[in-house]
Short mmCIF file of C-alpha atoms and ligand atoms in Angstrom, two decimals:
data_model
loop_
_atom_site.label_atom_id
_atom_site.label_comp_id
_atom_site.label_asym_id
_atom_site.label_seq_id
_atom_site.Cartn_x
_atom_site.Cartn_y
_atom_site.Cartn_z
CA MET A 884 113.31 280.69 121.91
CA VAL A 885 110.53 278.41 122.13
CA LYS A 886 107.46 279.10 119.65
CA LEU A 887 103.61 279.33 120.40
CA SER A 888 101.05 277.94 118.10
CA PRO A 889 97.38 278.05 119.34
CA SER A 890 95.19 275.49 117.62
CA ILE A 891 92.27 277.25 116.65
CA LEU A 892 89.89 273.94 116.50
CA SER A 893 89.38 275.01 119.78
CA ALA A 894 88.36 278.81 119.04
CA ASN A 895 84.90 279.60 119.03
CA PHE A 896 84.41 279.77 115.39
CA ALA A 897 80.97 282.04 115.09
CA ASN A 898 83.73 284.25 116.75
CA LEU A 899 86.66 283.56 115.23
CA LYS A 900 88.03 287.15 114.75
CA GLU A 901 87.82 288.06 117.76
CA ASP A 902 89.63 284.71 119.51
CA ILE A 903 92.19 285.30 117.09
CA GLU A 904 93.09 289.12 117.86
CA LYS A 905 92.82 287.57 121.40
CA VAL A 906 96.06 285.29 121.00
CA GLU A 907 98.02 287.72 118.85
CA LYS A 908 97.04 290.38 121.27
CA ALA A 909 98.58 287.77 123.92
CA GLY A 910 102.02 287.34 121.83
CA VAL A 911 101.90 284.03 120.46
CA ASP A 912 103.96 282.95 117.84
CA MET A 913 101.92 281.15 115.24
CA LEU A 914 98.45 280.32 114.18
CA HIS A 915 97.76 275.94 114.05
CA ILE A 916 95.08 275.51 111.58
CA ASP A 917 93.62 271.87 111.90
CA VAL A 918 92.32 270.68 108.39
CA MET A 919 90.52 267.64 108.22
CA ASP A 920 88.84 265.58 105.76
CA GLY A 921 86.75 262.70 108.12
CA GLN A 922 89.10 260.13 105.89
CA PHE A 923 92.45 260.00 106.95
CA VAL A 924 91.02 261.03 110.27
CA PRO A 925 87.32 260.58 111.84
CA ASN A 926 86.45 264.44 112.20
CA ILE A 927 85.53 267.48 109.56
CA SER A 928 86.87 270.51 110.21
CA ILE A 929 87.82 273.62 107.92
CA GLY A 930 89.60 274.26 104.84
CA PRO A 931 90.93 276.63 102.54
CA VAL A 932 88.15 279.11 102.44
CA VAL A 933 88.56 279.87 105.92
CA LEU A 934 92.28 279.94 106.18
CA LYS A 935 91.97 282.72 103.58
CA SER A 936 89.71 284.50 105.38
CA VAL A 937 91.75 284.06 108.99
CA SER A 938 95.00 284.85 106.71
CA LYS A 939 93.30 288.68 106.17
CA ILE A 940 92.43 289.62 109.64
CA THR A 941 95.74 288.41 111.24
CA ASN A 942 99.68 288.81 111.28
CA LEU A 943 100.69 285.59 112.63
CA ILE A 944 102.72 282.82 110.67
CA LEU A 945 99.64 280.32 109.77
CA ASP A 946 101.00 277.27 110.70
CA VAL A 947 98.55 274.39 108.78
CA HIS A 948 98.30 271.10 109.73
CA LEU A 949 96.77 269.04 106.85
CA MET A 950 95.31 265.76 108.27
CA ILE A 951 94.13 264.90 104.89
CA ASP A 952 94.36 261.81 102.51
CA GLU A 953 96.51 262.78 99.56
CA PRO A 954 96.98 266.75 100.39
CA ASP A 955 98.85 267.00 96.76
CA ARG A 956 95.68 267.07 95.13
CA TYR A 957 95.25 270.44 97.54
CA ILE A 958 98.59 272.36 97.96
CA LYS A 959 98.21 275.34 95.91
CA GLU A 960 94.70 275.61 97.53
CA PHE A 961 96.40 276.06 101.19
CA VAL A 962 99.23 278.41 99.44
CA ASP A 963 97.19 280.29 97.85
CA GLY A 964 94.56 280.45 101.24
CA GLY A 965 98.23 282.24 102.78
CA ALA A 966 99.61 279.29 104.79
CA ASN A 967 103.02 280.13 105.65
CA ILE A 968 103.78 276.38 107.00
CA ILE A 969 102.66 273.52 105.59
CA THR A 970 102.41 270.27 107.46
CA VAL A 971 101.87 266.54 106.03
CA HIS A 972 100.86 263.24 107.28
CA LEU A 973 103.59 260.97 106.21
CA GLU A 974 100.75 258.42 106.57
CA ALA A 975 98.63 259.87 104.63
CA CYS A 976 101.49 260.56 101.47
CA THR A 977 102.03 257.65 99.06
CA HIS A 978 104.49 259.63 97.42
CA ILE A 979 105.86 261.92 100.66
CA HIS A 980 108.89 262.78 99.19
CA ARG A 981 107.09 264.05 96.10
CA THR A 982 104.86 266.16 98.30
CA ILE A 983 107.49 267.41 100.20
CA GLN A 984 109.00 268.78 96.88
CA LEU A 985 105.65 270.19 95.35
CA ILE A 986 105.03 272.01 98.60
CA LYS A 987 108.70 273.62 98.47
CA SER A 988 107.99 274.50 94.83
CA TYR A 989 105.96 277.27 96.41
CA GLY A 990 108.08 278.66 98.63
CA VAL A 991 106.44 277.58 101.71
CA LYS A 992 107.87 276.00 104.40
CA VAL A 993 107.50 272.35 104.92
CA GLY A 994 107.06 270.27 107.85
CA VAL A 995 106.34 266.54 108.38
CA SER A 996 103.72 265.06 110.96
CA LEU A 997 103.92 261.48 112.47
CA ASN A 998 101.08 260.13 114.33
CA PRO A 999 101.96 258.66 117.65
CA GLY A 1000 102.85 254.86 116.47
CA THR A 1001 104.52 255.79 113.38
CA PRO A 1002 108.50 255.45 114.01
CA LEU A 1003 110.98 257.78 113.61
CA ASN A 1004 112.69 255.64 111.18
CA HIS A 1005 110.48 257.03 108.43
CA LEU A 1006 111.87 259.96 108.38
CA GLU A 1007 115.70 258.66 107.37
CA TYR A 1008 115.37 260.00 103.68
CA ILE A 1009 113.58 262.88 104.07
CA LEU A 1010 114.75 264.48 107.21
CA ASP A 1011 117.18 266.62 105.17
CA ASP A 1012 114.13 268.13 103.37
CA VAL A 1013 111.92 269.37 105.72
CA ASP A 1014 111.52 273.05 107.79
CA MET A 1015 110.07 270.65 110.67
CA VAL A 1016 108.50 267.36 112.03
CA LEU A 1017 105.22 267.61 113.86
CA LEU A 1018 105.09 264.56 116.40
CA MET A 1019 101.65 264.36 117.74
CA SER A 1020 101.18 263.77 120.97
CA VAL A 1021 97.50 262.70 120.55
CA ASN A 1022 95.54 259.94 117.78
CA PRO A 1023 94.76 263.09 115.38
CA GLY A 1024 91.18 263.92 114.91
CA PHE A 1025 89.85 265.86 118.08
CA GLY A 1026 90.96 268.76 120.32
CA GLY A 1027 91.14 267.89 124.17
CA GLN A 1028 92.53 264.48 124.26
CA LYS A 1029 95.43 264.05 127.09
CA PHE A 1030 99.23 263.46 125.81
CA ILE A 1031 100.71 260.26 125.12
CA PRO A 1032 103.62 259.90 128.10
CA ALA A 1033 105.75 257.81 125.66
CA ILE A 1034 106.29 260.80 123.01
CA LYS A 1035 108.54 262.49 125.27
CA ASP A 1036 111.12 259.35 124.40
CA LYS A 1037 110.30 260.23 120.70
CA ILE A 1038 111.10 263.83 120.57
CA ARG A 1039 114.16 262.96 122.45
CA GLU A 1040 115.48 260.65 119.65
CA LEU A 1041 114.17 263.28 117.26
CA LYS A 1042 116.38 265.82 118.38
CA LYS A 1043 119.28 263.20 118.65
CA MET A 1044 118.81 262.67 114.62
CA ILE A 1045 118.54 266.26 113.78
CA ASP A 1046 121.74 267.17 115.97
CA ALA A 1047 123.61 264.29 114.75
CA ARG A 1048 122.99 265.68 111.15
CA GLY A 1049 123.93 268.87 112.11
CA LEU A 1050 120.36 270.18 110.62
CA ASN A 1051 118.35 272.97 111.67
CA ILE A 1052 114.65 271.56 112.14
CA ASP A 1053 112.13 272.87 114.31
CA ILE A 1054 110.49 270.00 116.51
CA GLU A 1055 106.62 271.00 117.00
CA VAL A 1056 104.61 269.00 119.47
CA ASP A 1057 100.51 268.43 119.19
CA GLY A 1058 97.78 267.18 121.26
CA GLY A 1059 97.53 267.32 124.90
CA ILE A 1060 99.98 269.83 125.90
CA LYS A 1061 98.84 272.10 129.36
CA VAL A 1062 100.72 274.26 131.11
CA ASP A 1063 101.66 271.25 133.44
CA ASN A 1064 103.07 269.56 130.92
CA VAL A 1065 104.58 271.83 128.53
CA LYS A 1066 108.12 272.40 130.60
CA GLU A 1067 108.64 268.84 129.90
CA VAL A 1068 107.98 268.77 126.27
CA VAL A 1069 110.39 271.49 125.88
CA GLU A 1070 112.71 270.18 127.86
CA ALA A 1071 112.43 266.67 125.96
CA GLY A 1072 113.76 269.08 122.87
CA ALA A 1073 110.40 270.75 120.94
CA ASN A 1074 110.93 274.14 120.29
CA VAL A 1075 106.81 274.50 119.00
CA ILE A 1076 104.10 273.93 120.92
CA VAL A 1077 100.47 273.10 119.67
CA ALA A 1078 97.80 274.17 122.07
CA GLY A 1079 94.59 274.08 121.62
CA SER A 1080 91.82 273.49 124.54
CA ALA A 1081 94.79 274.93 126.54
CA ILE A 1082 94.82 278.20 125.21
CA PHE A 1083 91.71 279.21 123.18
CA GLY A 1084 89.58 277.03 125.79
CA ALA A 1085 91.11 278.95 128.87
CA ASP A 1086 88.79 281.57 130.38
CA ASN A 1087 91.38 284.11 130.10
CA VAL A 1088 93.56 283.43 127.06
CA GLU A 1089 96.04 285.85 127.85
CA GLU A 1090 96.56 284.74 131.30
CA SER A 1091 97.24 280.87 129.58
CA VAL A 1092 99.65 282.17 127.59
CA ARG A 1093 101.38 284.34 130.48
CA SER A 1094 101.47 280.54 131.99
CA PHE A 1095 102.66 278.84 128.95
CA ARG A 1096 105.40 281.35 128.61
CA GLU A 1097 106.13 281.41 132.58
CA GLU A 1098 106.64 277.56 132.09
CA ILE A 1099 109.06 277.31 129.08
CA LYS A 1100 111.87 281.02 129.90
C1 DX5 B 1534 94.21 267.16 116.79
C2 DX5 B 1534 95.02 268.20 116.35
C3 DX5 B 1534 95.40 269.47 117.24
C4 DX5 B 1534 94.46 269.74 118.50
C5 DX5 B 1534 95.03 269.63 119.87
O1 DX5 B 1534 94.12 265.97 115.60
O2 DX5 B 1534 96.12 268.13 115.81
O3 DX5 B 1534 96.35 270.21 117.21
O4 DX5 B 1534 93.42 270.65 118.08
O5 DX5 B 1534 94.20 270.34 120.22
P1 DX5 B 1534 94.30 270.21 122.51
O6 DX5 B 1534 95.34 271.13 122.59
O7 DX5 B 1534 93.02 270.43 122.95
O8 DX5 B 1534 94.98 268.58 122.25
ZN1 ZN B 1535 96.74 269.71 114.87
#
Protein backbone atom coordinates (compact mmCIF):
# COMPACT_ATOMS: atom_id res chain seq x y z
CA MET A 1 0.00 0.00 0.00
CA VAL A 2 1.48 3.33 -1.09
CA LYS A 3 1.30 6.09 1.49
CA LEU A 4 0.62 9.74 0.74
CA SER A 5 2.43 12.38 2.78
CA PRO A 6 1.41 15.89 1.71
CA SER A 7 3.98 18.57 2.54
CA ILE A 8 2.61 21.44 4.62
CA LEU A 9 5.17 23.71 3.01
CA SER A 10 2.52 24.42 0.38
CA ALA A 11 -0.27 24.87 2.92
CA ASN A 12 -1.66 28.23 3.96
CA PHE A 13 0.18 28.93 7.21
CA ALA A 14 -2.42 31.51 8.16
CA ASN A 15 -5.01 28.77 7.97
CA LEU A 16 -3.02 25.68 8.81
CA LYS A 17 -5.65 23.92 10.92
CA GLU A 18 -8.26 24.05 8.20
CA ASP A 19 -5.78 22.93 5.55
CA ILE A 20 -4.62 19.96 7.63
CA GLU A 21 -8.19 18.94 8.36
CA LYS A 22 -8.86 18.95 4.63
CA VAL A 23 -6.06 16.49 3.79
CA GLU A 24 -6.90 14.32 6.78
CA LYS A 25 -10.50 14.14 5.68
CA ALA A 26 -9.37 13.35 2.14
CA GLY A 27 -7.69 10.24 3.54
CA VAL A 28 -3.95 10.84 3.35
CA ASP A 29 -1.67 8.71 5.53
CA MET A 30 0.92 11.11 6.88
CA LEU A 31 1.76 14.75 7.13
CA HIS A 32 5.15 15.81 5.80
CA ILE A 33 6.71 18.60 7.85
CA ASP A 34 9.55 20.42 6.09
CA VAL A 35 12.00 22.02 8.49
CA MET A 36 14.58 24.37 6.94
CA ASP A 37 17.32 26.30 8.69
CA GLY A 38 18.52 28.79 6.06
CA GLN A 39 21.93 27.10 6.28
CA PHE A 40 21.70 23.59 4.91
CA VAL A 41 19.11 24.87 2.44
CA PRO A 42 18.56 28.42 1.20
CA ASN A 43 15.18 28.84 2.88
CA ILE A 44 13.73 29.03 6.38
CA SER A 45 10.46 27.35 7.27
CA ILE A 46 9.15 26.11 10.60
CA GLY A 47 10.43 24.37 13.74
CA PRO A 48 9.36 22.38 16.78
CA VAL A 49 6.95 25.04 18.05
CA VAL A 50 4.71 24.77 15.01
CA LEU A 51 5.10 20.99 14.99
CA LYS A 52 3.83 20.81 18.57
CA SER A 53 0.72 22.83 17.72
CA VAL A 54 0.11 20.70 14.62
CA SER A 55 0.42 17.49 16.63
CA LYS A 56 -2.46 18.63 18.81
CA ILE A 57 -4.92 19.00 15.96
CA THR A 58 -4.26 15.89 13.85
CA ASN A 59 -4.05 12.12 14.13
CA LEU A 60 -1.92 11.79 11.00
CA ILE A 61 1.56 10.31 11.28
CA LEU A 62 3.96 13.24 11.56
CA ASP A 63 6.72 12.72 9.01
CA VAL A 64 9.37 15.29 9.88
CA HIS A 65 11.95 16.12 7.21
CA LEU A 66 14.87 18.00 8.76
CA MET A 67 16.79 20.07 6.23
CA ILE A 68 19.09 21.43 8.90
CA ASP A 69 22.82 21.24 9.62
CA GLU A 70 23.93 19.00 12.48
CA PRO A 71 20.38 17.98 13.46
CA ASP A 72 21.51 16.18 16.66
CA ARG A 73 21.14 19.51 18.43
CA TYR A 74 17.38 19.53 17.90
CA ILE A 75 16.24 15.91 17.81
CA LYS A 76 14.81 15.97 21.32
CA GLU A 77 12.77 19.10 20.54
CA PHE A 78 11.20 17.42 17.51
CA VAL A 79 10.47 14.26 19.50
CA ASP A 80 8.81 16.39 22.18
CA GLY A 81 6.97 18.22 19.40
CA GLY A 82 5.28 14.97 18.41
CA ALA A 83 7.33 13.63 15.48
CA ASN A 84 6.62 10.00 14.59
CA ILE A 85 9.35 9.73 11.95
CA ILE A 86 12.41 11.95 11.87
CA THR A 87 14.41 12.09 8.66
CA VAL A 88 17.82 13.72 8.56
CA HIS A 89 20.02 14.52 5.59
CA LEU A 90 23.12 12.40 5.19
CA GLU A 91 24.91 15.50 3.88
CA ALA A 92 24.06 17.50 7.02
CA CYS A 93 25.43 15.05 9.59
CA THR A 94 29.09 14.74 10.52
CA HIS A 95 28.39 11.45 12.31
CA ILE A 96 25.38 9.97 10.56
CA HIS A 97 25.57 6.66 12.43
CA ARG A 98 25.48 8.48 15.75
CA THR A 99 22.54 10.63 14.63
CA ILE A 100 20.57 7.55 13.60
CA GLN A 101 21.16 5.92 16.98
CA LEU A 102 20.17 9.14 18.76
CA ILE A 103 16.82 9.30 16.94
CA LYS A 104 16.17 5.62 17.65
CA SER A 105 16.96 6.09 21.33
CA TYR A 106 13.82 8.21 21.62
CA GLY A 107 11.66 5.42 20.20
CA VAL A 108 10.67 7.23 17.01
CA LYS A 109 11.25 6.01 13.47
CA VAL A 110 14.31 7.17 11.62
CA GLY A 111 14.80 8.13 8.00
CA VAL A 112 17.88 9.21 6.06
CA SER A 113 17.58 11.53 3.11
CA LEU A 114 19.85 11.91 0.10
CA ASN A 115 20.06 14.97 -2.11
CA PRO A 116 19.74 14.30 -5.86
CA GLY A 117 23.51 14.38 -6.34
CA THR A 118 24.42 12.09 -3.44
CA PRO A 119 25.20 8.52 -4.49
CA LEU A 120 23.41 5.55 -2.97
CA ASN A 121 26.64 3.88 -1.87
CA HIS A 122 26.77 6.28 1.07
CA LEU A 123 23.99 4.13 2.53
CA GLU A 124 26.10 0.98 2.48
CA TYR A 125 26.89 0.80 6.20
CA ILE A 126 23.76 2.41 7.60
CA LEU A 127 20.97 0.87 5.55
CA ASP A 128 20.32 -1.88 8.10
CA ASP A 129 19.72 0.76 10.79
CA VAL A 130 17.02 2.89 9.17
CA ASP A 131 13.24 2.61 8.77
CA MET A 132 13.05 4.79 5.69
CA VAL A 133 15.20 6.30 2.96
CA LEU A 134 14.01 9.61 1.53
CA LEU A 135 15.27 10.29 -1.96
CA MET A 136 15.06 13.94 -2.95
CA SER A 137 13.82 14.38 -6.50
CA VAL A 138 14.49 18.13 -6.43
CA ASN A 139 17.25 20.08 -4.72
CA PRO A 140 15.78 20.77 -1.30
CA GLY A 141 14.71 24.22 -0.21
CA PHE A 142 11.53 25.05 -2.05
CA GLY A 143 8.20 23.61 -3.04
CA GLY A 144 6.96 23.68 -6.61
CA GLN A 145 10.18 22.62 -8.38
CA LYS A 146 10.47 20.24 -11.29
CA PHE A 147 11.01 16.49 -10.75
CA ILE A 148 14.54 15.36 -11.75
CA PRO A 149 13.97 12.33 -14.05
CA ALA A 150 17.29 10.63 -13.21
CA ILE A 151 15.93 9.91 -9.75
CA LYS A 152 13.74 7.16 -11.16
CA ASP A 153 16.86 5.05 -11.76
CA LYS A 154 18.04 5.89 -8.27
CA ILE A 155 14.76 4.62 -6.80
CA ARG A 156 15.11 1.36 -8.76
CA GLU A 157 18.69 0.88 -7.55
CA LEU A 158 17.73 1.57 -3.96
CA LYS A 159 14.87 -0.89 -4.16
CA LYS A 160 17.33 -3.52 -5.42
CA MET A 161 19.74 -2.78 -2.55
CA ILE A 162 16.96 -3.11 0.02
CA ASP A 163 15.55 -6.31 -1.49
CA ALA A 164 19.00 -7.87 -1.81
CA ARG A 165 19.44 -7.48 1.94
CA GLY A 166 15.94 -8.71 2.68
CA LEU A 167 15.11 -5.50 4.53
CA ASN A 168 11.74 -3.88 5.07
CA ILE A 169 12.51 -0.19 4.53
CA ASP A 170 10.20 2.48 3.18
CA ILE A 171 11.30 4.42 0.12
CA GLU A 172 9.98 7.98 0.28
CA VAL A 173 10.37 10.32 -2.67
CA ASP A 174 10.05 14.08 -2.32
CA GLY A 175 9.91 16.88 -4.85
CA GLY A 176 8.00 17.63 -8.01
CA ILE A 177 5.57 14.73 -7.73
CA LYS A 178 2.24 15.33 -9.46
CA VAL A 179 -0.71 13.23 -10.54
CA ASP A 180 0.88 12.79 -13.97
CA ASN A 181 4.22 11.36 -12.80
CA VAL A 182 3.39 9.61 -9.52
CA LYS A 183 2.77 6.30 -11.24
CA GLU A 184 6.31 6.14 -12.62
CA VAL A 185 7.72 6.95 -9.20
CA VAL A 186 5.72 4.18 -7.58
CA GLU A 187 6.53 1.71 -10.35
CA ALA A 188 10.22 2.45 -9.79
CA GLY A 189 9.80 1.30 -6.18
CA ALA A 190 8.69 4.22 -3.99
CA ASN A 191 6.01 3.50 -1.39
CA VAL A 192 5.80 6.87 0.39
CA ILE A 193 4.93 9.81 -1.80
CA VAL A 194 5.42 13.42 -0.77
CA ALA A 195 3.44 16.04 -2.64
CA GLY A 196 3.27 19.67 -1.63
CA SER A 197 2.06 21.96 -4.35
CA ALA A 198 0.06 19.19 -6.04
CA ILE A 199 -2.06 18.57 -2.92
CA PHE A 200 -2.09 21.63 -0.67
CA GLY A 201 -1.81 23.89 -3.69
CA ALA A 202 -4.75 22.26 -5.49
CA ASP A 203 -8.04 24.10 -5.86
CA ASN A 204 -9.80 21.00 -4.64
CA VAL A 205 -7.68 19.04 -2.17
CA GLU A 206 -10.04 16.10 -1.93
CA GLU A 207 -10.15 15.70 -5.69
CA SER A 208 -6.37 15.90 -5.91
CA VAL A 209 -5.92 13.17 -3.28
CA ARG A 210 -8.49 11.05 -5.11
CA SER A 211 -6.61 11.48 -8.41
CA PHE A 212 -3.33 10.47 -6.74
CA ARG A 213 -4.96 7.34 -5.31
CA GLU A 214 -6.47 6.50 -8.66
CA GLU A 215 -3.02 6.65 -10.32
CA ILE A 216 -1.32 4.38 -7.80
CA LYS A 217 -3.96 1.84 -6.89
C1 LIG B 1 11.57 20.56 -0.71
C2 LIG B 1 10.70 19.90 0.31
C3 LIG B 1 9.51 19.26 -0.26
C4 LIG B 1 8.55 20.17 -0.96
C5 LIG B 1 7.77 19.39 -1.96
O1 LIG B 1 12.73 20.99 -0.12
O2 LIG B 1 11.42 18.93 1.02
O3 LIG B 1 8.82 18.47 0.70
O4 LIG B 1 7.68 20.83 -0.10
O5 LIG B 1 6.98 20.25 -2.67
P1 LIG B 1 6.48 19.92 -4.16
O6 LIG B 1 5.65 18.69 -4.07
O7 LIG B 1 5.70 21.14 -4.52
O8 LIG B 1 7.71 19.74 -5.00
ZN1 LIG C 1 10.35 17.42 2.30
